[in-house]
Amino acid sequence: MQQYFVDEELHSGQQITLDDDVIYHLVKVLRKDSSYTFRICDDSGKIFHAHLIDKNSCIIEDLTGENNELESDITCILSLIKNDKFELCIQKLVELGVKRIVPYEAVRSVVKIKDNKKLERLRKIAREAAEQSHRNLIPEITEPADLKDLEKYKSEANYICYESETNIADIGPSSSITYIIGPEGGFEDREYENICRMGFESVSLGKRILRAETAAIYMTSIIAGKCQ
Ligand code: SAM
């Protein structure tokens, strides 16, 4: 069942006008009419059933009462890597339940986010993945960060995934968790040491060298599996 997000608080019985792009998707792409029940999530995370009542508005029906969010707030600081792989990570990490993704300009990142257009595209991918996975919120894609910005994204528990580490990630329960994944070329030595000095615990994801996108998805799966 298709889900859409709206930027307002809703209540059952209310009639609302839907954005043109939602109407276009429902009516032109999915070719649905007033008999089709879909889901609307409001800006406080409440998910309702709804159906069209005319060509651009719908009625809000019963509250589903669903909470599809993880118990912990997860932040992934994801080094900028090649576009298609970075976009794949955004989509998969949203499906897996992260709350925030910080595009990190690592020392060895060859890709940069030069303009807002790129950031808007990433946020659109996050919104669509949140709709498809029936999230109660759209995860935040922050402004690009560099090393000095990382402190502000720390959580109760903080990890840096490092392929030369031997200590296998033993992620304990925490109300909030932040972890950082390096770029295709890995962390530069001094960069790694600075991040550890900020209080990020160095953890291994096993003996094999994973691609950045594999490491991001795998680390998120480990954490999400512990706080469903
Ligand atoms: N040194 C790597 C190489 O030789 O290809 C380059 C970095 S790896 C492609 C990209 C990132 O994925 C790393 O910076 C690290 O954050 C993460 N990563 C990959 N394998 C890992 C492992 N076994 N344990 C922990 N992190 C890993």
PDB file of C-alpha atoms and ligand atoms in Angstrom:
ATOM      1  CA  MET A   1       0.000   0.000   0.000  1.00  0.00           C
ATOM      2  CA  GLN A   2       1.465   3.326  -1.130  1.00  0.00           C
ATOM      3  CA  GLN A   3       2.441   5.842   1.564  1.00  0.00           C
ATOM      4  CA  TYR A   4       2.959   9.616   1.354  1.00  0.00           C
ATOM      5  CA  PHE A   5       4.255  12.178   3.855  1.00  0.00           C
ATOM      6  CA  VAL A   6       2.539  15.505   4.519  1.00  0.00           C
ATOM      7  CA  ASP A   7       3.973  18.491   6.419  1.00  0.00           C
ATOM      8  CA  GLU A   8       1.081  18.990   8.792  1.00  0.00           C
ATOM      9  CA  GLU A   9      -0.576  17.343  11.791  1.00  0.00           C
ATOM     10  CA  LEU A  10      -3.605  15.247  10.780  1.00  0.00           C
ATOM     11  CA  HIS A  11      -6.645  13.754  12.479  1.00  0.00           C
ATOM     12  CA  SER A  12      -9.243  11.186  11.404  1.00  0.00           C
ATOM     13  CA  GLY A  13     -12.157  12.577   9.423  1.00  0.00           C
ATOM     14  CA  GLN A  14     -10.163  15.532   8.096  1.00  0.00           C
ATOM     15  CA  GLN A  15     -10.182  16.371   4.390  1.00  0.00           C
ATOM     16  CA  ILE A  16      -6.915  17.673   2.935  1.00  0.00           C
ATOM     17  CA  THR A  17      -5.676  18.843  -0.446  1.00  0.00           C
ATOM     18  CA  LEU A  18      -2.795  16.720  -1.695  1.00  0.00           C
ATOM     19  CA  ASP A  19       0.334  18.096  -3.375  1.00  0.00           C
ATOM     20  CA  ASP A  20       0.296  17.956  -7.190  1.00  0.00           C
ATOM     21  CA  ASP A  21       3.135  15.416  -7.276  1.00  0.00           C
ATOM     22  CA  VAL A  22       1.210  13.086  -4.917  1.00  0.00           C
ATOM     23  CA  ILE A  23      -1.934  13.389  -7.043  1.00  0.00           C
ATOM     24  CA  TYR A  24       0.111  12.812 -10.208  1.00  0.00           C
ATOM     25  CA  HIS A  25       1.693   9.664  -8.712  1.00  0.00           C
ATOM     26  CA  LEU A  26      -1.620   8.285  -7.408  1.00  0.00           C
ATOM     27  CA  VAL A  27      -3.800   9.069 -10.408  1.00  0.00           C
ATOM     28  CA  LYS A  28      -1.450   9.058 -13.425  1.00  0.00           C
ATOM     29  CA  VAL A  29       1.310   6.649 -12.374  1.00  0.00           C
ATOM     30  CA  LEU A  30      -0.612   4.184 -10.172  1.00  0.00           C
ATOM     31  CA  ARG A  31      -3.910   4.918 -11.987  1.00  0.00           C
ATOM     32  CA  LYS A  32      -5.869   4.772  -8.734  1.00  0.00           C
ATOM     33  CA  ASP A  33      -9.313   6.189  -7.989  1.00  0.00           C
ATOM     34  CA  SER A  34     -11.431   6.842  -4.883  1.00  0.00           C
ATOM     35  CA  SER A  35     -11.762   3.110  -4.200  1.00  0.00           C
ATOM     36  CA  TYR A  36      -8.030   2.825  -3.428  1.00  0.00           C
ATOM     37  CA  THR A  37      -6.938   3.114   0.183  1.00  0.00           C
ATOM     38  CA  PHE A  38      -3.429   4.520   0.710  1.00  0.00           C
ATOM     39  CA  ARG A  39      -1.387   5.704   3.723  1.00  0.00           C
ATOM     40  CA  ILE A  40      -0.651   9.245   4.804  1.00  0.00           C
ATOM     41  CA  CYS A  41       2.015   9.989   7.448  1.00  0.00           C
ATOM     42  CA  ASP A  42       1.818  13.379   9.137  1.00  0.00           C
ATOM     43  CA  ASP A  43       4.628  15.518  10.515  1.00  0.00           C
ATOM     44  CA  SER A  44       4.313  13.982  13.980  1.00  0.00           C
ATOM     45  CA  GLY A  45       4.816  10.450  12.643  1.00  0.00           C
ATOM     46  CA  LYS A  46       1.190   9.301  12.818  1.00  0.00           C
ATOM     47  CA  ILE A  47       0.187   7.051   9.875  1.00  0.00           C
ATOM     48  CA  PHE A  48      -3.438   7.061   8.683  1.00  0.00           C
ATOM     49  CA  HIS A  49      -5.387   5.286   5.975  1.00  0.00           C
ATOM     50  CA  ALA A  50      -6.914   7.631   3.388  1.00  0.00           C
ATOM     51  CA  HIS A  51      -8.702   7.686   0.045  1.00  0.00           C
ATOM     52  CA  LEU A  52      -9.316  10.215  -2.670  1.00  0.00           C
ATOM     53  CA  ILE A  53     -12.611  12.114  -2.612  1.00  0.00           C
ATOM     54  CA  ASP A  54     -12.058  14.235  -5.729  1.00  0.00           C
ATOM     55  CA  LYS A  55      -9.274  15.090  -8.194  1.00  0.00           C
ATOM     56  CA  ASN A  56      -6.983  16.733  -5.631  1.00  0.00           C
ATOM     57  CA  SER A  57      -8.131  15.960  -2.105  1.00  0.00           C
ATOM     58  CA  CYS A  58      -8.554  12.999   0.201  1.00  0.00           C
ATOM     59  CA  ILE A  59     -10.259  12.079   3.424  1.00  0.00           C
ATOM     60  CA  ILE A  60      -8.181  10.928   6.379  1.00  0.00           C
ATOM     61  CA  GLU A  61      -9.595   7.731   7.813  1.00  0.00           C
ATOM     62  CA  ASP A  62      -8.455   5.591  10.740  1.00  0.00           C
ATOM     63  CA  LEU A  63      -5.089   5.881  12.445  1.00  0.00           C
ATOM     64  CA  THR A  64      -3.015   2.764  11.814  1.00  0.00           C
ATOM     65  CA  GLY A  65      -1.224   3.106  15.156  1.00  0.00           C
ATOM     66  CA  GLU A  66       1.957   1.733  13.545  1.00  0.00           C
ATOM     67  CA  ASN A  67       5.389   2.602  14.906  1.00  0.00           C
ATOM     68  CA  ASN A  68       7.895   1.271  12.358  1.00  0.00           C
ATOM     69  CA  GLU A  69      10.871   3.110  13.853  1.00  0.00           C
ATOM     70  CA  LEU A  70      13.836   1.494  15.640  1.00  0.00           C
ATOM     71  CA  GLU A  71      14.195   1.934  19.407  1.00  0.00           C
ATOM     72  CA  SER A  72      17.590   3.650  18.987  1.00  0.00           C
ATOM     73  CA  ASP A  73      18.370   6.841  17.074  1.00  0.00           C
ATOM     74  CA  ILE A  74      20.953   5.827  14.498  1.00  0.00           C
ATOM     75  CA  THR A  75      23.241   8.292  12.725  1.00  0.00           C
ATOM     76  CA  CYS A  76      25.495   7.128   9.904  1.00  0.00           C
ATOM     77  CA  ILE A  77      28.372   9.431   8.989  1.00  0.00           C
ATOM     78  CA  LEU A  78      28.933   8.199   5.448  1.00  0.00           C
ATOM     79  CA  SER A  79      32.016   9.232   3.524  1.00  0.00           C
ATOM     80  CA  LEU A  80      31.251  10.601   0.099  1.00  0.00           C
ATOM     81  CA  ILE A  81      31.834   7.842  -2.458  1.00  0.00           C
ATOM     82  CA  LYS A  82      30.839   7.429  -6.122  1.00  0.00           C
ATOM     83  CA  ASN A  83      27.326   8.798  -6.703  1.00  0.00           C
ATOM     84  CA  ASP A  84      25.452   5.629  -7.587  1.00  0.00           C
ATOM     85  CA  LYS A  85      26.923   3.768  -4.608  1.00  0.00           C
ATOM     86  CA  PHE A  86      26.229   6.682  -2.250  1.00  0.00           C
ATOM     87  CA  GLU A  87      22.619   6.864  -3.449  1.00  0.00           C
ATOM     88  CA  LEU A  88      22.239   3.096  -3.004  1.00  0.00           C
ATOM     89  CA  CYS A  89      23.442   3.519   0.597  1.00  0.00           C
ATOM     90  CA  ILE A  90      20.908   6.289   1.262  1.00  0.00           C
ATOM     91  CA  GLN A  91      18.082   4.072   0.027  1.00  0.00           C
ATOM     92  CA  LYS A  92      19.168   0.963   1.968  1.00  0.00           C
ATOM     93  CA  LEU A  93      20.026   2.772   5.204  1.00  0.00           C
ATOM     94  CA  VAL A  94      16.593   4.447   5.177  1.00  0.00           C
ATOM     95  CA  GLU A  95      14.904   1.066   4.671  1.00  0.00           C
ATOM     96  CA  LEU A  96      16.973  -0.320   7.563  1.00  0.00           C
ATOM     97  CA  GLY A  97      15.849   2.447   9.917  1.00  0.00           C
ATOM     98  CA  VAL A  98      18.602   5.086  10.275  1.00  0.00           C
ATOM     99  CA  LYS A  99      17.423   8.454  11.527  1.00  0.00           C
ATOM    100  CA  ARG A 100      20.168  10.631  10.058  1.00  0.00           C
ATOM    101  CA  ILE A 101      22.802  10.349   7.335  1.00  0.00           C
ATOM    102  CA  VAL A 102      25.720  12.776   7.356  1.00  0.00           C
ATOM    103  CA  PRO A 103      27.531  13.060   3.984  1.00  0.00           C
ATOM    104  CA  TYR A 104      31.176  13.215   5.145  1.00  0.00           C
ATOM    105  CA  GLU A 105      33.910  14.856   3.020  1.00  0.00           C
ATOM    106  CA  ALA A 106      36.656  12.399   4.034  1.00  0.00           C
ATOM    107  CA  VAL A 107      40.273  13.302   3.313  1.00  0.00           C
ATOM    108  CA  ARG A 108      40.315  10.687   0.548  1.00  0.00           C
ATOM    109  CA  SER A 109      36.777  11.301  -0.763  1.00  0.00           C
ATOM    110  CA  VAL A 110      37.117  11.995  -4.492  1.00  0.00           C
ATOM    111  CA  VAL A 111      33.473  13.057  -4.757  1.00  0.00           C
ATOM    112  CA  LYS A 112      32.215  16.399  -3.424  1.00  0.00           C
ATOM    113  CA  ILE A 113      28.661  17.766  -3.028  1.00  0.00           C
ATOM    114  CA  LYS A 114      29.113  21.046  -4.881  1.00  0.00           C
ATOM    115  CA  ASP A 115      25.537  22.334  -4.928  1.00  0.00           C
ATOM    116  CA  ASN A 116      22.157  22.095  -3.307  1.00  0.00           C
ATOM    117  CA  LYS A 117      20.759  20.239  -6.338  1.00  0.00           C
ATOM    118  CA  LYS A 118      22.744  17.158  -5.381  1.00  0.00           C
ATOM    119  CA  LEU A 119      21.630  17.401  -1.750  1.00  0.00           C
ATOM    120  CA  GLU A 120      17.989  17.795  -2.849  1.00  0.00           C
ATOM    121  CA  ARG A 121      18.342  14.643  -4.984  1.00  0.00           C
ATOM    122  CA  LEU A 122      19.681  12.708  -1.978  1.00  0.00           C
ATOM    123  CA  ARG A 123      16.798  13.980   0.156  1.00  0.00           C
ATOM    124  CA  LYS A 124      14.302  12.905  -2.533  1.00  0.00           C
ATOM    125  CA  ILE A 125      15.826   9.400  -2.520  1.00  0.00           C
ATOM    126  CA  ALA A 126      15.486   9.344   1.295  1.00  0.00           C
ATOM    127  CA  ARG A 127      11.839  10.475   1.101  1.00  0.00           C
ATOM    128  CA  GLU A 128      10.936   7.851  -1.501  1.00  0.00           C
ATOM    129  CA  ALA A 129      12.683   5.091   0.472  1.00  0.00           C
ATOM    130  CA  ALA A 130      10.876   6.213   3.644  1.00  0.00           C
ATOM    131  CA  GLU A 131       7.523   6.098   1.801  1.00  0.00           C
ATOM    132  CA  GLN A 132       8.272   2.678   0.332  1.00  0.00           C
ATOM    133  CA  SER A 133       9.411   1.202   3.674  1.00  0.00           C
ATOM    134  CA  HIS A 134       6.492   2.745   5.632  1.00  0.00           C
ATOM    135  CA  ARG A 135       8.690   4.747   7.959  1.00  0.00           C
ATOM    136  CA  ASN A 136       7.028   7.118  10.453  1.00  0.00           C
ATOM    137  CA  LEU A 137       9.468   9.847   9.452  1.00  0.00           C
ATOM    138  CA  ILE A 138      11.773  10.913   6.648  1.00  0.00           C
ATOM    139  CA  PRO A 139      15.398  10.496   7.812  1.00  0.00           C
ATOM    140  CA  GLU A 140      17.484  13.643   7.741  1.00  0.00           C
ATOM    141  CA  ILE A 141      20.233  14.052   5.141  1.00  0.00           C
ATOM    142  CA  THR A 142      22.374  16.746   6.714  1.00  0.00           C
ATOM    143  CA  GLU A 143      24.570  19.350   5.026  1.00  0.00           C
ATOM    144  CA  PRO A 144      27.961  17.874   3.992  1.00  0.00           C
ATOM    145  CA  ALA A 145      30.324  17.661   6.972  1.00  0.00           C
ATOM    146  CA  ASP A 146      34.106  17.688   7.307  1.00  0.00           C
ATOM    147  CA  LEU A 147      36.251  16.469  10.195  1.00  0.00           C
ATOM    148  CA  LYS A 148      35.669  19.483  12.441  1.00  0.00           C
ATOM    149  CA  ASP A 149      31.862  19.034  12.107  1.00  0.00           C
ATOM    150  CA  LEU A 150      31.776  15.449  13.323  1.00  0.00           C
ATOM    151  CA  GLU A 151      31.575  16.218  17.061  1.00  0.00           C
ATOM    152  CA  LYS A 152      28.026  17.541  16.695  1.00  0.00           C
ATOM    153  CA  TYR A 153      26.800  14.237  15.272  1.00  0.00           C
ATOM    154  CA  LYS A 154      28.077  12.110  18.182  1.00  0.00           C
ATOM    155  CA  SER A 155      25.626   9.930  20.109  1.00  0.00           C
ATOM    156  CA  GLU A 156      25.583   7.940  23.350  1.00  0.00           C
ATOM    157  CA  ALA A 157      27.698   5.259  21.553  1.00  0.00           C
ATOM    158  CA  ASN A 158      30.090   6.128  18.686  1.00  0.00           C
ATOM    159  CA  TYR A 159      32.017   3.801  16.366  1.00  0.00           C
ATOM    160  CA  ILE A 160      34.444   4.113  13.492  1.00  0.00           C
ATOM    161  CA  CYS A 161      34.466   1.115  11.152  1.00  0.00           C
ATOM    162  CA  TYR A 162      38.128   0.396  10.391  1.00  0.00           C
ATOM    163  CA  GLU A 163      39.331  -2.518   8.295  1.00  0.00           C
ATOM    164  CA  SER A 164      42.710  -2.738  10.070  1.00  0.00           C
ATOM    165  CA  GLU A 165      41.010  -3.119  13.456  1.00  0.00           C
ATOM    166  CA  THR A 166      40.913  -6.562  15.087  1.00  0.00           C
ATOM    167  CA  ASN A 167      38.275  -5.819  17.721  1.00  0.00           C
ATOM    168  CA  ILE A 168      35.048  -7.142  16.166  1.00  0.00           C
ATOM    169  CA  ALA A 169      32.147  -4.747  16.548  1.00  0.00           C
ATOM    170  CA  ASP A 170      30.245  -5.707  19.714  1.00  0.00           C
ATOM    171  CA  ILE A 171      27.483  -3.122  19.618  1.00  0.00           C
ATOM    172  CA  GLY A 172      25.709  -2.810  22.963  1.00  0.00           C
ATOM    173  CA  PRO A 173      22.201  -1.384  23.497  1.00  0.00           C
ATOM    174  CA  SER A 174      22.205   2.426  23.388  1.00  0.00           C
ATOM    175  CA  SER A 175      19.506   5.052  23.045  1.00  0.00           C
ATOM    176  CA  SER A 176      21.524   6.620  20.235  1.00  0.00           C
ATOM    177  CA  ILE A 177      24.368   5.328  18.087  1.00  0.00           C
ATOM    178  CA  THR A 178      26.640   7.046  15.570  1.00  0.00           C
ATOM    179  CA  TYR A 179      29.083   5.262  13.293  1.00  0.00           C
ATOM    180  CA  ILE A 180      31.341   6.403  10.495  1.00  0.00           C
ATOM    181  CA  ILE A 181      32.274   4.606   7.272  1.00  0.00           C
ATOM    182  CA  GLY A 182      35.330   5.581   5.241  1.00  0.00           C
ATOM    183  CA  PRO A 183      35.593   6.265   1.499  1.00  0.00           C
ATOM    184  CA  GLU A 184      36.811   3.929  -1.250  1.00  0.00           C
ATOM    185  CA  GLY A 185      40.438   4.778  -0.359  1.00  0.00           C
ATOM    186  CA  GLY A 186      39.901   4.343   3.371  1.00  0.00           C
ATOM    187  CA  PHE A 187      40.635   6.801   6.183  1.00  0.00           C
ATOM    188  CA  GLU A 188      43.893   8.685   6.064  1.00  0.00           C
ATOM    189  CA  ASP A 189      46.012   7.754   9.178  1.00  0.00           C
ATOM    190  CA  ARG A 190      45.860  11.125  10.897  1.00  0.00           C
ATOM    191  CA  GLU A 191      42.145  11.425  10.113  1.00  0.00           C
ATOM    192  CA  TYR A 192      41.517   8.016  11.692  1.00  0.00           C
ATOM    193  CA  GLU A 193      43.497   8.998  14.815  1.00  0.00           C
ATOM    194  CA  ASN A 194      41.617  12.314  15.122  1.00  0.00           C
ATOM    195  CA  ILE A 195      38.249  10.547  14.866  1.00  0.00           C
ATOM    196  CA  CYS A 196      39.290   8.028  17.531  1.00  0.00           C
ATOM    197  CA  ARG A 197      40.423  10.930  19.733  1.00  0.00           C
ATOM    198  CA  MET A 198      36.895  12.400  19.393  1.00  0.00           C
ATOM    199  CA  GLY A 199      35.646   9.284  21.202  1.00  0.00           C
ATOM    200  CA  PHE A 200      34.703   7.013  18.283  1.00  0.00           C
ATOM    201  CA  GLU A 201      35.510   3.390  19.185  1.00  0.00           C
ATOM    202  CA  SER A 202      37.395   1.585  16.388  1.00  0.00           C
ATOM    203  CA  VAL A 203      35.598  -1.618  15.343  1.00  0.00           C
ATOM    204  CA  SER A 204      36.119  -4.338  12.782  1.00  0.00           C
ATOM    205  CA  LEU A 205      33.373  -5.785  10.566  1.00  0.00           C
ATOM    206  CA  GLY A 206      35.421  -8.965  10.027  1.00  0.00           C
ATOM    207  CA  LYS A 207      38.543 -10.101   8.192  1.00  0.00           C
ATOM    208  CA  ARG A 208      37.368  -9.231   4.696  1.00  0.00           C
ATOM    209  CA  ILE A 209      37.803  -5.783   3.161  1.00  0.00           C
ATOM    210  CA  LEU A 210      34.279  -4.583   2.345  1.00  0.00           C
ATOM    211  CA  ARG A 211      33.349  -1.915  -0.166  1.00  0.00           C
ATOM    212  CA  ALA A 212      32.191   1.253   1.600  1.00  0.00           C
ATOM    213  CA  GLU A 213      28.581   0.664   0.595  1.00  0.00           C
ATOM    214  CA  THR A 214      28.727  -2.956   1.829  1.00  0.00           C
ATOM    215  CA  ALA A 215      30.251  -1.838   5.132  1.00  0.00           C
ATOM    216  CA  ALA A 216      27.579   0.846   5.597  1.00  0.00           C
ATOM    217  CA  ILE A 217      24.718  -1.553   4.923  1.00  0.00           C
ATOM    218  CA  TYR A 218      26.298  -4.325   7.026  1.00  0.00           C
ATOM    219  CA  MET A 219      27.023  -2.094  10.053  1.00  0.00           C
ATOM    220  CA  THR A 220      23.495  -0.676   9.885  1.00  0.00           C
ATOM    221  CA  SER A 221      22.069  -4.208   9.750  1.00  0.00           C
ATOM    222  CA  ILE A 222      24.067  -5.238  12.827  1.00  0.00           C
ATOM    223  CA  ILE A 223      22.782  -2.242  14.791  1.00  0.00           C
ATOM    224  CA  ALA A 224      19.206  -2.393  13.490  1.00  0.00           C
ATOM    225  CA  GLY A 225      19.068  -6.084  14.352  1.00  0.00           C
ATOM    226  CA  LYS A 226      19.704  -5.188  17.999  1.00  0.00           C
ATOM    227  CA  CYS A 227      17.136  -2.424  18.356  1.00  0.00           C
ATOM    228  CA  GLN A 228      14.039  -3.398  16.327  1.00  0.00           C
TER     229      GLN A 228
HETATM  230  N1  SAM B   1      41.531  -0.072   3.031  1.00  0.00           N
HETATM  231  C1  SAM B   1      40.434  -0.410   2.140  1.00  0.00           C
HETATM  232  C2  SAM B   1      40.948  -1.194   0.927  1.00  0.00           C
HETATM  233  O1  SAM B   1      42.068  -1.681   1.025  1.00  0.00           O
HETATM  234  O2  SAM B   1      40.212  -1.298  -0.068  1.00  0.00           O
HETATM  235  C3  SAM B   1      39.736   0.843   1.655  1.00  0.00           C
HETATM  236  C4  SAM B   1      38.558   1.220   2.528  1.00  0.00           C
HETATM  237  S1  SAM B   1      37.111   0.239   2.411  1.00  0.00           S
HETATM  238  C5  SAM B   1      36.899   0.045   0.720  1.00  0.00           C
HETATM  239  C6  SAM B   1      35.873   1.484   2.757  1.00  0.00           C
HETATM  240  C7  SAM B   1      35.455   1.605   4.207  1.00  0.00           C
HETATM  241  O3  SAM B   1      34.641   0.500   4.554  1.00  0.00           O
HETATM  242  C8  SAM B   1      36.560   1.626   5.225  1.00  0.00           C
HETATM  243  O4  SAM B   1      37.103   2.915   5.369  1.00  0.00           O
HETATM  244  C9  SAM B   1      35.829   1.179   6.483  1.00  0.00           C
HETATM  245  O5  SAM B   1      35.147   2.268   7.063  1.00  0.00           O
HETATM  246  C10 SAM B   1      34.835   0.166   5.919  1.00  0.00           C
HETATM  247  N2  SAM B   1      35.313  -1.219   5.995  1.00  0.00           N
HETATM  248  C11 SAM B   1      35.586  -2.026   4.964  1.00  0.00           C
HETATM  249  N3  SAM B   1      35.938  -3.250   5.405  1.00  0.00           N
HETATM  250  C12 SAM B   1      35.873  -3.209   6.769  1.00  0.00           C
HETATM  251  C13 SAM B   1      36.112  -4.153   7.812  1.00  0.00           C
HETATM  252  N4  SAM B   1      36.492  -5.416   7.566  1.00  0.00           N
HETATM  253  N5  SAM B   1      35.975  -3.755   9.090  1.00  0.00           N
HETATM  254  C14 SAM B   1      35.600  -2.470   9.382  1.00  0.00           C
HETATM  255  N6  SAM B   1      35.346  -1.530   8.440  1.00  0.00           N
HETATM  256  C15 SAM B   1      35.479  -1.909   7.141  1.00  0.00           C
END
